[in-house]
Amino acid sequence: MRVLVGCEESQTVCKAFRECGHEAYSCDILPTRGNPKWHVNKNILELLNFTQWDLVILHPPCTALAVSGNRWYGEGMPKNEDRWGAIRWTAKLWCYAKLGAARVALENPVSVLWPHINYDELQYIQPWQFGHGETKKTGLALHNLPPLKPTNIVEGREHKVWKMPPSKTRARDRAVTYQGIAEAMAT
């Protein structure tokens, strides 16, 4: 399959699909930390407008969309307009992806986005269902795709991502997909 993994500079999901024999590419406005031959360094909306894919997996920025940011982005809060901008941009991204691919998934945490896009199914997953003893409730909006099936349920429910100390790369590091989840997506 031709697979596009949007808003992914780490290439965790892209590499998992490549290891399964698919022609997969990541796309992000940031340069990749992975193989630049498999990365398109541009706004994904531009790429979706001109290329057809068998599968598109989207990882749009979640800072303004996550309900955990309500104290900054909620109704009446200083960054509320940023939230509405993020909702509009991500809803447009979802529509473009569905026009450019038969199958689409969009990953985001517990989010204010879900009422603003039209999906077949919304599934919530946890890293501990895929071999990582951690919690990070993650939503997957699915279009023409089956839900992910847990591959390796493990003990442990540590919330490591939330406890990450401040750093210049904290947001980027928090956004990386867990390897077990990436492998489940690819298989």
CSV table of C-alpha atoms in Angstrom, one decimal:
chain,number,residue,atom,x,y,z
A,1,MET,CA,0.0,0.0,0.0
A,2,ARG,CA,0.9,3.6,-0.4
A,3,VAL,CA,0.8,5.1,3.1
A,4,LEU,CA,1.1,8.7,4.2
A,5,VAL,CA,1.6,9.5,7.9
A,6,GLY,CA,0.8,13.1,8.3
A,7,CYS,CA,2.2,15.5,11.0
A,8,GLU,CA,4.8,12.9,11.9
A,9,GLU,CA,8.5,13.9,12.0
A,10,SER,CA,9.7,11.0,14.2
A,11,GLN,CA,8.8,8.4,11.5
A,12,THR,CA,7.8,5.9,14.2
A,13,VAL,CA,4.6,4.9,12.3
A,14,CYS,CA,6.2,5.4,8.9
A,15,LYS,CA,9.0,3.0,9.8
A,16,ALA,CA,6.5,0.4,11.1
A,17,PHE,CA,4.7,0.3,7.8
A,18,ARG,CA,8.0,0.2,5.8
A,19,GLU,CA,9.1,-2.8,7.9
A,20,CYS,CA,5.9,-4.6,6.8
A,21,GLY,CA,6.7,-3.9,3.2
A,22,HIS,CA,4.5,-0.9,2.4
A,23,GLU,CA,5.6,2.2,0.6
A,24,ALA,CA,5.2,4.7,3.5
A,25,TYR,CA,6.2,8.3,3.9
A,26,SER,CA,5.9,10.8,6.7
A,27,CYS,CA,5.0,14.4,6.2
A,28,ASP,CA,5.6,17.4,8.5
A,29,ILE,CA,6.6,21.0,8.4
A,30,LEU,CA,9.5,20.0,10.6
A,31,PRO,CA,12.5,18.0,9.2
A,32,THR,CA,12.4,14.3,10.1
A,33,ARG,CA,14.5,12.6,12.8
A,34,GLY,CA,14.3,9.5,10.6
A,35,ASN,CA,15.2,8.8,7.0
A,36,PRO,CA,14.8,11.9,4.8
A,37,LYS,CA,14.2,9.8,1.7
A,38,TRP,CA,10.9,8.8,3.3
A,39,HIS,CA,9.9,12.2,4.5
A,40,VAL,CA,8.1,15.1,2.7
A,41,ASN,CA,9.0,18.3,4.5
A,42,LYS,CA,6.0,20.5,3.8
A,43,ASN,CA,2.4,21.4,4.9
A,44,ILE,CA,0.4,18.1,4.5
A,45,LEU,CA,-2.6,20.0,3.1
A,46,GLU,CA,-0.4,20.8,0.0
A,47,LEU,CA,0.5,17.1,-0.4
A,48,LEU,CA,-3.0,15.8,0.1
A,49,ASN,CA,-4.3,18.2,-2.6
A,50,PHE,CA,-2.2,16.6,-5.3
A,51,THR,CA,-1.5,12.9,-4.4
A,52,GLN,CA,-3.7,9.8,-3.9
A,53,TRP,CA,-2.9,7.3,-1.1
A,54,ASP,CA,-4.3,3.9,-0.1
A,55,LEU,CA,-4.1,4.9,3.6
A,56,VAL,CA,-3.5,8.2,5.4
A,57,ILE,CA,-2.8,8.3,9.2
A,58,LEU,CA,-2.9,11.8,10.7
A,59,HIS,CA,-1.3,13.0,13.9
A,60,PRO,CA,-2.3,16.7,14.0
A,61,PRO,CA,-0.9,18.9,16.8
A,62,CYS,CA,-3.0,18.4,19.9
A,63,THR,CA,-2.0,21.2,22.2
A,64,ALA,CA,-5.1,23.4,21.4
A,65,LEU,CA,-7.4,20.4,20.9
A,66,ALA,CA,-6.8,18.4,24.0
A,67,VAL,CA,-9.4,18.8,26.8
A,68,SER,CA,-6.4,18.8,29.2
A,69,GLY,CA,-5.7,22.3,27.9
A,70,ASN,CA,-9.1,23.7,28.8
A,71,ARG,CA,-7.7,26.1,31.4
A,72,TRP,CA,-5.9,28.0,28.5
A,73,TYR,CA,-8.0,27.1,25.4
A,74,GLY,CA,-11.5,26.7,26.9
A,75,GLU,CA,-14.5,29.0,26.4
A,76,GLY,CA,-13.6,32.5,27.7
A,77,MET,CA,-9.9,31.7,28.1
A,78,PRO,CA,-7.1,33.7,26.5
A,79,LYS,CA,-6.2,31.1,23.9
A,80,ASN,CA,-9.8,30.1,22.9
A,81,GLU,CA,-9.5,31.5,19.4
A,82,ASP,CA,-6.3,29.4,18.9
A,83,ARG,CA,-8.5,26.3,19.7
A,84,TRP,CA,-11.1,27.3,17.1
A,85,GLY,CA,-8.3,27.8,14.6
A,86,ALA,CA,-6.9,24.3,15.4
A,87,ILE,CA,-10.4,22.8,15.1
A,88,ARG,CA,-11.0,24.4,11.7
A,89,TRP,CA,-7.5,23.4,10.4
A,90,THR,CA,-7.8,19.8,11.6
A,91,ALA,CA,-11.4,19.4,10.2
A,92,LYS,CA,-10.1,20.6,6.8
A,93,LEU,CA,-7.2,18.2,7.1
A,94,TRP,CA,-9.6,15.3,7.8
A,95,CYS,CA,-11.8,16.3,4.7
A,96,TYR,CA,-8.7,16.5,2.4
A,97,ALA,CA,-7.4,13.1,3.7
A,98,LYS,CA,-10.8,11.4,3.0
A,99,LEU,CA,-10.8,12.9,-0.5
A,100,GLY,CA,-7.2,11.6,-1.1
A,101,ALA,CA,-7.4,8.2,0.4
A,102,ALA,CA,-9.8,5.2,0.7
A,103,ARG,CA,-8.9,4.7,4.4
A,104,VAL,CA,-8.0,7.4,7.0
A,105,ALA,CA,-7.2,7.4,10.7
A,106,LEU,CA,-6.8,10.5,12.8
A,107,GLU,CA,-5.1,10.3,16.2
A,108,ASN,CA,-5.6,12.7,19.0
A,109,PRO,CA,-6.1,12.5,22.8
A,110,VAL,CA,-9.3,13.1,24.6
A,111,SER,CA,-10.2,16.0,22.4
A,112,VAL,CA,-12.7,18.8,21.6
A,113,LEU,CA,-12.3,17.9,17.9
A,114,TRP,CA,-14.5,14.8,17.7
A,115,PRO,CA,-17.9,16.6,17.4
A,116,HIS,CA,-16.4,18.6,14.4
A,117,ILE,CA,-15.5,15.8,12.1
A,118,ASN,CA,-17.5,13.0,10.5
A,119,TYR,CA,-15.9,9.5,11.2
A,120,ASP,CA,-17.2,5.9,11.0
A,121,GLU,CA,-15.9,5.0,14.5
A,122,LEU,CA,-14.1,6.6,17.4
A,123,GLN,CA,-11.8,4.2,19.3
A,124,TYR,CA,-9.8,4.9,22.5
A,125,ILE,CA,-6.6,3.0,23.1
A,126,GLN,CA,-3.9,2.9,25.8
A,127,PRO,CA,-0.2,2.1,25.5
A,128,TRP,CA,-0.5,-0.7,28.0
A,129,GLN,CA,-2.7,-2.6,25.4
A,130,PHE,CA,0.3,-2.7,23.1
A,131,GLY,CA,3.2,-3.6,25.3
A,132,HIS,CA,4.0,-0.4,27.2
A,133,GLY,CA,3.2,-0.2,30.9
A,134,GLU,CA,2.0,3.3,30.7
A,135,THR,CA,-1.2,5.3,30.3
A,136,LYS,CA,-1.9,7.9,27.6
A,137,LYS,CA,-5.5,7.7,26.5
A,138,THR,CA,-5.5,8.2,22.8
A,139,GLY,CA,-8.5,8.5,20.4
A,140,LEU,CA,-8.5,7.2,16.8
A,141,ALA,CA,-11.1,8.5,14.4
A,142,LEU,CA,-11.5,5.9,11.8
A,143,HIS,CA,-12.8,6.1,8.2
A,144,ASN,CA,-13.1,2.7,6.3
A,145,LEU,CA,-10.8,1.1,8.9
A,146,PRO,CA,-11.3,-1.5,11.6
A,147,PRO,CA,-10.5,-0.7,15.2
A,148,LEU,CA,-7.0,-1.6,16.4
A,149,LYS,CA,-6.9,-4.8,18.4
A,150,PRO,CA,-4.7,-5.0,21.5
A,151,THR,CA,-1.6,-6.9,20.8
A,152,ASN,CA,0.2,-7.2,24.2
A,153,ILE,CA,-1.7,-6.2,27.3
A,154,VAL,CA,0.9,-5.6,30.1
A,155,GLU,CA,0.8,-4.7,33.7
A,156,GLY,CA,1.7,-1.2,34.9
A,157,ARG,CA,-0.2,2.0,34.5
A,158,GLU,CA,2.4,4.7,34.9
A,159,HIS,CA,1.6,8.1,33.4
A,160,LYS,CA,5.2,9.0,32.2
A,161,VAL,CA,4.2,11.4,29.4
A,162,TRP,CA,2.4,13.7,31.8
A,163,LYS,CA,5.5,13.7,34.2
A,164,MET,CA,8.0,14.7,31.5
A,165,PRO,CA,10.1,17.7,32.8
A,166,PRO,CA,10.2,20.9,30.8
A,167,SER,CA,12.6,21.0,27.9
A,168,LYS,CA,13.0,22.4,24.4
A,169,THR,CA,11.8,19.1,22.9
A,170,ARG,CA,9.1,18.2,25.4
A,171,ALA,CA,6.1,18.8,23.1
A,172,ARG,CA,7.8,16.9,20.3
A,173,ASP,CA,8.9,14.0,22.6
A,174,ARG,CA,5.4,13.7,24.1
A,175,ALA,CA,3.9,13.4,20.6
A,176,VAL,CA,5.9,10.4,19.5
A,177,THR,CA,3.7,7.3,18.9
A,178,TYR,CA,4.5,4.3,21.1
A,179,GLN,CA,6.3,1.6,19.1
A,180,GLY,CA,3.7,-1.1,19.9
A,181,ILE,CA,0.8,1.1,18.7
A,182,ALA,CA,2.7,1.9,15.5
A,183,GLU,CA,3.3,-1.8,14.9
A,184,ALA,CA,-0.4,-2.6,15.5
A,185,MET,CA,-1.3,0.0,13.0
A,186,ALA,CA,1.0,-1.4,10.4
A,187,THR,CA,-0.2,-5.0,10.8
